[in-house]
Amino acid sequence: MIQIRGATKRFGPRLAVDALTLDVPRGQIFGLLGHNGAGKSTTIGMLLGQVFADAGTLTINGYDVYAERARALERVGAIFETPGFYDYLSGATNLRIFCQYTGRVEEARFREVVRLVGLEERIHDKVAYYSHGMRQRLALAQALLPHPELLILDEPSEGLDPEGIHEIRHLILRLNREWGLTILFSSHLLSEVEQLCSHLAVLREGRLLFCGQWRQFERNRRWIRVRVTEGQAQAETGLREAGLVAEFTTDGHGRLAEGGEVPAVADWLVRNGYRIETLAPIERALEDFYLETIHVRRSIAQ
Amino acid sequence: MFVAQLRNELLKLFARKRTYIGFGAFLFVQVAILLLLQLPKAKRAFQQLLESNGYGFEEYYSGLTLGLLIILFTVGMLGALYLALVSGDVVAKEVEEGTMRMILSRPVSRLRVLTVKFLACAIYSFVLLAFIGMTSLLAGVIYRGGLGKLFVYAPHEQLFALFDTREGLWRFVRGVGFMGISLQVVSTLAFMFSCFQMKPAAATILSLSVLFVDLVLRNIPYFAGFQQWFITYHTACWVRTFNDIVPWWSIVQSLIYLGALNLTFLVVGAMSFCSRDFKA
């Protein structure tokens, strides 16, 4: 659906995106992760043709976003962290104004989308009286009205209360499962990305550190938690030297080496006189994966 | 879709409270000028001017004459300011408030967005100036109880002209029309600055600064021989339509000059707008 090849963008002396190459497959919820200034918003800006890339190509549905802008964005809806609206106009008028840049919207579709985002009661109120959550839902409605195949969501949950975050999450899942939309989702909220995205890209200082199915990646990298009553540091060194554990993190989490098994670790610890306090396989959360990826500072792209 | 987009742009302009505050401000200034014209000193000067040339004060101190005087003062005081304020906002404000990014995430070219906005701006300017023309005339007519004959005096343009009611009304309407065309350059100038990466207020201030410097330089005796190089010389071309024998060639030259300026401002603004990055 989205193909980015060697996209580079520089703002003055700062390299915002560095030769980014990325594919977003059709039908996926694809997460874009990274710190502030990692290049997520610039990447989204380039995809929407709002930011001009210094080098590289970006295509949506096979159309170049700069040379064939109208065709590339024909079936794309986008929302931003702080969506701008004409506060002095009603929600309905705002929707009509934005949608007339894409094409005519049938009344039935209008009602369906407004109902979907839960704004039917307030759609004729002025946007000035909307809460932040309602503005986000209105933004989602304007993105959905022109029958998109691709939704680009830049920090859609930013500033929402827990209930709002929950609502948006479920809406996104529904749009993906029931409407079959491909969703490019950029967020700081790791828990949201974890619950929504199967595929993700991790950016740091404009460079791509990881791209792929992070759960699959983690499944191939089995982790255990090892705690011994005495000599934790020596036990970790010993396990590494014995080739059973590839690496240890500071909190006693170890990644099993290729061919390494939990019983073999237990056996080694007992044979070497350690008293085991804890030994269990663990499933790592996205946060662990993300922080490791960010701090390792090397590309582990699949 | 072009017409629908243009209609939306006009809706955005005319749905704003500020638009009507502007119209209200003009009404207020018009009434204030009408009152000032009633001051004995102002009235006496007017009477002296007419009677020393052999014309009757009561005959020419009419609704039409007062209407034209009100326009001259109102547009001189507020016209450029308000046109620059609205046109300086039209792009920059949308960028500042984030609505431009929403628009530019749509499959629409930047040039189309800009064209629609410029047309809306031009229509707005004409509506505003037509409003000033109508309300000025109305104020004069209500005060004097009728249209009466028209007297026009503009020393800068070496203009002293008198018309009967029928010809006066025609000259008045035509003059206001030409004023609308010539003052379009103020809108376009502010529109151009609005396309640059700057705050809306900066676009307005810059436009007014350009016009102010132009006006000041034009009035310095050293530049008397270079009048035709100044924007404000050409924006005043509408006043020349009140000459007994209208200097059409001079007016057309001014309009060509203003048209070329409009085109230049538009192209420069469009180039800036179409090549810049839009980011939060």
XYZ file of C-alpha atoms in Angstrom:
582
model
C 0.000 0.000 0.000
C 2.728 2.438 1.021
C 6.219 2.236 -0.397
C 8.975 4.513 0.787
C 12.359 4.206 -0.881
C 15.358 6.123 0.411
C 13.313 9.104 1.594
C 15.547 11.792 3.022
C 14.604 15.142 4.494
C 16.807 17.798 5.965
C 15.609 20.902 7.834
C 18.595 23.237 7.711
C 21.507 21.414 9.266
C 19.289 18.787 10.941
C 18.695 15.515 9.186
C 15.067 14.721 10.009
C 14.724 11.535 7.945
C 17.697 9.622 6.656
C 17.278 7.365 3.615
C 14.148 5.742 4.979
C 12.955 2.637 3.201
C 9.673 1.175 4.356
C 6.745 -0.886 3.115
C 3.311 -0.819 4.692
C 1.337 -3.870 3.591
C -2.331 -3.589 2.683
C -4.831 -4.463 5.440
C -2.391 -3.980 8.344
C -2.348 -1.667 11.304
C 1.214 -0.465 11.011
C 2.826 1.349 13.934
C 5.364 4.114 13.607
C 7.340 4.431 16.829
C 10.043 6.772 17.973
C 10.955 9.567 20.379
C 10.088 13.190 19.717
C 12.109 14.297 16.711
C 12.621 10.737 15.492
C 11.122 11.650 12.112
C 7.620 10.173 12.423
C 5.692 13.345 11.646
C 8.116 14.287 8.866
C 7.577 10.866 7.324
C 3.811 11.329 7.515
C 4.187 14.862 6.123
C 6.155 13.500 3.182
C 3.571 10.775 2.581
C 0.837 13.395 2.380
C 2.912 15.590 0.095
C 3.019 18.344 2.716
C 6.762 18.068 3.229
C 9.005 17.802 0.189
C 11.589 15.005 0.377
C 15.135 15.956 -0.578
C 15.694 12.490 -2.024
C 13.887 9.205 -2.478
C 10.413 8.227 -3.621
C 7.153 7.794 -1.752
C 4.194 6.062 -3.307
C 0.700 5.218 -2.153
C -1.169 2.584 -4.129
C 1.595 2.802 -6.699
C 1.199 6.550 -7.259
C 3.974 8.986 -6.478
C 2.765 11.372 -3.769
C 4.371 14.383 -5.457
C 3.983 13.703 -9.178
C 0.536 12.101 -8.949
C -0.718 13.730 -5.792
C -4.437 13.624 -6.609
C -4.428 9.917 -7.429
C -2.116 8.984 -4.556
C -4.294 10.734 -1.967
C -7.639 9.887 -3.540
C -8.358 7.087 -1.063
C -6.418 8.402 1.920
C -7.734 9.900 5.143
C -5.460 11.547 7.677
C -5.687 12.985 11.152
C -3.118 14.855 13.153
C -2.221 15.236 16.809
C -4.038 18.552 17.087
C -6.501 18.641 14.215
C -7.402 22.142 13.073
C -11.034 23.080 12.550
C -12.996 26.231 11.890
C -14.187 26.699 15.457
C -16.846 29.234 14.498
C -18.589 26.702 12.229
C -20.528 23.578 13.144
C -19.015 20.099 13.024
C -21.225 19.252 10.039
C -20.116 22.337 8.081
C -16.480 21.577 8.873
C -16.896 18.044 7.538
C -18.508 19.301 4.334
C -15.809 21.922 3.796
C -12.956 19.427 4.134
C -14.661 16.724 2.134
C -15.364 18.977 -0.805
C -11.647 18.970 -1.489
C -11.994 15.263 -2.263
C -15.394 15.036 -3.889
C -19.077 15.029 -3.175
C -20.203 13.050 -0.119
C -23.583 11.332 -0.143
C -25.920 12.118 2.738
C -26.181 8.431 3.717
C -22.417 8.145 3.997
C -22.304 11.345 6.010
C -24.838 9.997 8.515
C -23.110 6.602 8.706
C -19.721 8.103 9.519
C -21.103 10.605 12.016
C -22.904 7.748 13.772
C -19.771 5.603 13.723
C -17.710 8.244 15.526
C -20.580 8.914 17.942
C -21.152 12.588 17.130
C -24.739 12.487 15.852
C -26.042 14.427 18.887
C -23.521 17.259 18.592
C -22.682 17.435 14.903
C -24.622 20.683 14.412
C -22.950 22.409 17.368
C -20.097 24.816 16.808
C -16.692 23.113 17.030
C -15.643 25.773 19.553
C -17.817 23.955 22.097
C -16.296 20.505 21.424
C -14.040 18.744 23.914
C -10.637 17.491 22.772
C -12.034 13.973 22.437
C -14.906 15.204 20.279
C -12.489 17.093 18.054
C -10.474 13.906 17.584
C -13.646 12.032 16.656
C -14.606 14.784 14.241
C -11.129 14.531 12.725
C -11.626 10.809 12.323
C -14.986 11.444 10.655
C -13.448 13.851 8.111
C -10.786 11.252 7.374
C -13.366 8.504 6.882
C -15.911 10.379 4.769
C -14.217 10.088 1.368
C -14.205 6.222 1.453
C -10.510 5.830 2.263
C -8.507 2.627 1.894
C -5.657 4.021 3.941
C -5.875 5.937 7.199
C -2.866 7.873 8.421
C -3.173 8.638 12.108
C -0.552 10.885 13.663
C -0.828 10.651 17.459
C -4.626 10.253 17.435
C -4.801 9.469 21.169
C -2.647 12.383 22.304
C -4.289 14.367 25.096
C -7.296 12.062 25.428
C -8.543 10.707 28.737
C -8.410 6.905 29.308
C -11.978 6.513 28.100
C -11.244 8.492 24.948
C -8.120 6.423 24.293
C -10.171 3.243 24.725
C -12.841 4.502 22.308
C -10.352 5.499 19.641
C -8.543 2.165 19.972
C -11.732 0.195 19.451
C -12.737 2.373 16.563
C -9.386 1.808 14.874
C -9.643 -1.954 15.370
C -13.161 -1.915 13.950
C -12.118 0.111 10.947
C -9.357 -2.343 10.249
C -11.386 -5.519 10.790
C -14.805 -4.526 9.488
C -13.972 -1.894 6.885
C -10.678 -3.470 5.831
C -8.727 -0.222 6.106
C -4.960 -0.138 6.141
C -3.852 2.041 9.017
C -0.565 3.807 9.554
C -0.514 4.657 13.227
C 2.036 6.915 14.848
C 2.026 7.234 18.615
C 4.091 7.739 21.739
C 1.726 5.483 23.654
C 3.443 2.112 23.568
C 0.481 0.348 25.149
C -1.722 1.557 22.276
C 0.735 0.453 19.618
C 1.113 -2.888 21.400
C -2.625 -3.495 21.361
C -3.177 -2.303 17.823
C -0.200 -2.979 15.639
C 1.113 -6.236 14.299
C 3.763 -4.551 12.179
C 5.853 -1.643 13.247
C 8.762 0.551 12.357
C 11.017 2.067 14.984
C 12.728 5.316 14.093
C 15.513 7.098 15.867
C 17.028 10.384 14.699
C 15.495 9.814 11.285
C 16.946 6.337 10.857
C 15.010 3.122 10.704
C 16.084 0.774 13.502
C 13.490 -1.935 13.088
C 10.767 -2.753 10.625
C 8.579 -5.833 10.676
C 6.391 -7.960 12.905
C 7.774 -7.309 16.345
C 5.907 -10.193 18.030
C 7.277 -12.663 15.504
C 10.692 -11.175 16.038
C 10.349 -11.553 19.778
C 9.021 -15.105 19.472
C 12.255 -16.052 17.759
C 14.118 -14.441 20.619
C 12.889 -16.319 23.680
C 13.454 -14.626 26.998
C 13.755 -15.985 30.503
C 13.912 -14.508 33.959
C 16.727 -15.888 36.079
C 17.226 -15.159 39.774
C 19.598 -17.018 42.036
C 19.907 -16.507 45.782
C 23.613 -15.659 45.633
C 26.104 -14.779 42.899
C 23.701 -13.361 40.306
C 26.484 -11.710 38.301
C 28.666 -14.825 38.209
C 25.688 -16.985 37.248
C 24.869 -14.656 34.323
C 28.484 -14.681 33.126
C 28.592 -18.458 33.464
C 25.389 -18.972 31.493
C 26.683 -16.709 28.719
C 30.018 -18.511 28.576
C 28.235 -21.856 28.514
C 26.405 -20.663 25.396
C 22.960 -21.098 26.945
C 22.024 -17.425 27.183
C 22.981 -14.945 24.478
C 22.653 -11.790 26.572
C 21.351 -10.434 29.854
C 19.625 -7.148 30.504
C 20.122 -5.259 33.747
C 16.934 -6.601 35.332
C 17.964 -10.263 35.125
C 16.159 -10.934 31.885
C 18.144 -13.164 29.553
C 17.701 -13.978 25.914
C 18.187 -17.666 25.252
C 20.904 -18.496 22.801
C 20.036 -20.444 19.696
C 19.375 -24.025 20.835
C 19.231 -22.948 24.484
C 16.358 -24.349 26.560
C 14.993 -23.567 30.034
C 15.695 -27.087 31.453
C 19.289 -26.854 30.241
C 19.667 -23.515 32.067
C 18.218 -25.039 35.256
C 20.516 -28.014 34.908
C 23.580 -25.799 34.490
C 22.682 -23.644 37.510
C 22.135 -26.671 39.772
C 25.300 -28.389 38.556
C 27.299 -25.269 39.341
C 25.936 -24.958 42.870
C 23.543 -22.012 42.445
C 20.254 -22.018 44.355
C 17.474 -20.970 41.964
C 15.047 -18.365 43.218
C 13.218 -17.796 39.909
C 13.561 -19.352 36.509
C 10.731 -18.783 34.080
C 10.179 -18.044 30.408
C 8.792 -14.528 29.887
C 6.956 -12.765 27.142
C 8.368 -9.316 26.682
C 6.186 -6.288 26.312
C 6.577 -3.813 23.478
C 8.136 -1.387 25.928
C 11.056 -3.773 26.551
C 11.444 -4.378 22.859
C 11.235 -0.673 22.012
C 13.687 0.472 24.662
C 16.148 -2.224 23.714
C 15.851 -1.316 20.036
C 16.287 2.366 20.718
C 19.258 1.955 23.052
C 21.128 -0.675 21.145
C 21.554 2.011 18.461
C 22.066 -0.425 15.687
C 19.892 -1.590 12.912
C 18.191 -4.874 13.527
C 15.895 -4.514 10.583
C 14.352 -7.755 9.467
C -16.143 21.094 -7.286
C -14.410 24.410 -7.921
C -17.623 26.339 -7.359
C -18.378 24.375 -4.174
C -14.863 25.055 -2.887
C -15.205 28.754 -3.688
C -18.561 28.843 -1.935
C -16.957 27.239 1.127
C -14.168 29.798 1.144
C -16.725 32.595 1.070
C -18.669 30.846 3.814
C -15.523 30.745 5.948
C -14.970 34.474 5.397
C -18.543 35.579 5.909
C -19.312 33.296 8.856
C -16.688 34.996 10.989
C -17.860 37.485 13.561
C -14.838 39.607 12.801
C -16.096 40.183 9.273
C -19.173 41.916 10.608
C -17.218 43.769 13.243
C -15.305 45.226 10.285
C -18.484 46.201 8.499
C -19.731 47.726 11.747
C -16.478 49.648 12.165
C -16.922 51.141 8.719
C -20.465 52.227 9.550
C -19.217 53.841 12.727
C -16.453 55.719 10.905
C -18.898 56.854 8.211
C -21.233 58.352 10.793
C -18.278 59.965 12.576
C -17.062 61.534 9.318
C -20.546 62.786 8.524
C -20.673 64.466 11.917
C -17.201 65.954 11.457
C -18.298 67.401 8.125
C -20.984 69.293 9.992
C -18.449 71.213 12.069
C -18.799 74.943 11.249
C -15.165 75.182 10.156
C -15.473 72.293 7.681
C -18.789 73.566 6.368
C -17.452 77.108 5.979
C -14.414 75.944 4.006
C -16.662 73.962 1.734
C -19.040 76.881 1.253
C -16.161 79.225 0.520
C -14.729 76.869 -2.070
C -18.027 76.593 -3.921
C -19.149 80.189 -3.669
C -15.758 81.637 -4.637
C -16.147 79.678 -7.882
C -19.656 80.948 -8.447
C -21.665 77.891 -7.357
C -24.418 77.609 -4.767
C -23.533 75.869 -1.515
C -27.014 74.431 -0.871
C -27.211 73.021 -4.387
C -23.965 71.072 -4.247
C -23.723 70.278 -0.531
C -25.816 67.226 -1.325
C -26.294 63.557 -0.559
C -24.075 62.558 -3.480
C -21.303 64.984 -2.524
C -21.375 63.971 1.134
C -21.469 60.285 0.110
C -18.324 60.697 -1.981
C -16.553 62.664 0.751
C -17.378 59.933 3.274
C -15.965 57.275 0.927
C -12.762 59.254 0.401
C -12.166 59.599 4.124
C -13.360 56.111 5.111
C -11.320 54.270 2.517
C -8.335 56.492 3.249
C -8.529 55.750 6.978
C -9.679 52.155 7.146
C -9.934 50.665 3.671
C -6.332 49.526 3.200
C -6.089 48.421 6.826
C -9.127 46.228 6.641
C -8.350 44.761 3.214
C -4.819 43.931 4.377
C -6.170 42.475 7.612
C -8.533 40.070 5.866
C -6.225 39.113 3.005
C -3.208 38.791 5.292
C -5.169 36.265 7.304
C -6.567 34.167 4.534
C -3.663 31.729 4.128
C -1.439 32.417 7.139
C -4.281 32.015 9.642
C -5.211 28.622 8.223
C -1.581 27.526 8.468
C -1.382 28.794 12.036
C -4.597 27.067 13.116
C -3.735 23.753 11.460
C -6.662 23.728 9.026
C -4.285 24.105 6.084
C -2.669 20.760 6.919
C -6.115 19.191 6.982
C -6.851 20.650 3.548
C -3.487 19.604 2.161
C -4.033 16.009 3.221
C -6.726 15.945 0.532
C -6.146 15.097 -3.127
C -6.146 18.717 -4.168
C -3.279 20.707 -5.636
C -1.803 23.595 -3.699
C -2.380 25.869 -6.662
C -6.098 25.030 -6.645
C -6.321 25.786 -2.909
C -4.594 29.100 -3.467
C -6.704 30.033 -6.504
C -9.930 29.432 -4.602
C -8.671 31.458 -1.672
C -7.562 34.341 -3.843
C -10.884 34.482 -5.661
C -12.755 34.469 -2.363
C -10.518 37.281 -1.177
C -11.147 39.304 -4.342
C -14.910 38.826 -4.048
C -14.764 39.829 -0.405
C -12.849 43.017 -1.259
C -15.446 43.997 -3.854
C -18.320 43.277 -1.488
C -16.683 45.356 1.222
C -16.018 48.298 -1.079
C -19.526 48.082 -2.544
C -20.850 48.106 1.012
C -18.807 51.217 1.818
C -20.056 52.862 -1.385
C -23.696 52.097 -0.667
C -23.684 53.002 3.001
C -21.754 56.232 2.366
C -24.286 57.290 -0.218
C -27.127 56.246 2.050
C -25.704 58.266 4.929
C -25.391 61.348 2.690
C -28.859 60.909 1.227
C -30.503 60.449 4.628
C -28.719 63.477 6.028
C -29.477 65.785 3.088
C -32.856 64.277 2.263
C -32.018 63.363 -1.342
C -29.253 62.807 -3.896
C -28.806 66.368 -5.157
C -25.967 67.429 -7.440
C -22.404 66.153 -7.195
C -19.387 68.280 -6.478
C -15.929 66.675 -6.587
C -12.753 68.400 -5.452
C -9.399 66.575 -5.348
C -6.424 68.974 -5.390
C -3.882 66.134 -5.714
C -5.518 65.148 -8.974
C -6.180 68.786 -9.941
C -9.841 67.884 -10.046
C -12.735 70.298 -9.642
C -15.934 68.980 -11.183
C -19.698 69.454 -10.905
C -22.414 67.171 -12.157
C -26.190 67.132 -12.176
C -27.990 64.364 -10.254
C -28.250 61.826 -13.075
C -24.650 62.195 -14.265
C -23.450 62.498 -10.669
C -25.046 59.211 -9.645
C -23.581 57.438 -12.664
C -20.122 58.895 -11.895
C -20.496 57.856 -8.273
C -21.360 54.221 -9.095
C -18.655 53.970 -11.762
C -16.107 55.563 -9.422
C -16.846 53.047 -6.684
C -16.467 50.226 -9.240
C -13.039 51.514 -10.306
C -12.081 51.944 -6.663
C -12.885 48.230 -6.147
C -10.632 47.264 -9.047
C -7.724 49.520 -8.126
C -7.710 48.681 -4.398
C -7.521 44.993 -5.240
C -3.758 45.436 -5.237
C -3.844 45.941 -1.451
C -5.562 42.574 -1.061
C -3.143 40.846 -3.399
C -0.126 42.316 -1.635
C -1.361 41.067 1.751
C -2.330 37.748 0.172
C 1.219 37.315 -1.118
C 2.721 37.916 2.322
C 0.136 35.549 3.755
C 1.546 32.782 1.525
C 4.997 33.174 3.084
C 6.039 31.430 6.262
C 4.895 34.124 8.677
C 2.198 34.957 11.194
C -1.042 36.537 9.901
C -0.338 39.761 11.779
C 3.093 39.993 10.178
C 1.542 39.668 6.714
C -0.872 42.522 7.482
C 1.782 44.764 9.011
C 4.195 44.167 6.142
C 1.546 45.041 3.563
C 0.571 48.216 5.365
C 4.241 49.124 5.790
C 4.838 48.794 2.046
C 1.837 51.037 1.305
C 2.808 53.530 3.995
C 6.393 53.844 2.747
C 5.049 54.162 -0.808
C 2.722 56.970 0.237
C 5.366 58.832 2.252
C 7.953 58.647 -0.523
C 5.384 59.731 -3.081
C 4.687 62.886 -1.116
C 8.331 63.893 -0.840
C 8.934 66.684 -3.384
C 12.111 64.992 -4.616
C 9.985 62.142 -6.004
C 7.450 64.429 -7.722
C 8.806 63.407 -11.102
C 8.520 59.713 -10.283
C 4.823 59.641 -9.364
C 4.016 56.907 -11.827
C 6.334 54.472 -10.043
C 4.271 54.516 -6.850
C 1.486 52.087 -6.035
C -0.626 54.692 -4.261
C -0.522 56.968 -7.316
C -2.174 54.224 -9.359
C -4.625 53.099 -6.670
C -6.008 56.661 -6.765
C -6.798 56.334 -10.478
C -10.507 55.853 -9.691
C -10.712 59.493 -8.618
C -9.806 60.476 -12.192
C -13.070 58.957 -13.423
C -14.715 62.106 -11.973
C -12.905 64.417 -14.376
C -15.141 66.312 -16.781
C -13.231 64.745 -19.626
C -12.144 61.379 -18.273
C -8.446 60.677 -18.967
C -9.104 57.084 -19.969
C -5.638 56.377 -21.266
C -4.101 57.442 -17.950
C -6.627 55.278 -16.064
C -5.973 52.274 -18.319
C -2.221 52.734 -17.816
C -2.753 52.738 -14.046
C -4.925 49.636 -14.248
C -2.318 47.851 -16.383
C 0.342 48.800 -13.844
C -1.839 47.541 -10.979
C -2.742 44.405 -12.946
C 0.941 43.648 -13.478
C 1.577 44.169 -9.769
C -1.336 41.883 -8.886
C 0.023 39.196 -11.178
C 3.534 39.537 -9.783
C 2.327 39.350 -6.183
C 0.209 36.323 -7.024
C 3.007 34.458 -8.792
C 5.492 35.185 -6.005
C 2.957 34.119 -3.354
C 2.053 30.960 -5.251
C 5.703 30.031 -5.739
C 6.341 30.382 -2.040
C 3.200 28.481 -1.063
C 3.745 25.643 -3.523
C 7.347 25.048 -2.540
C 7.198 25.269 1.223
C 6.887 22.468 3.759
C 3.837 22.275 6.010
C 4.606 20.749 9.348
C 3.103 20.980 12.813
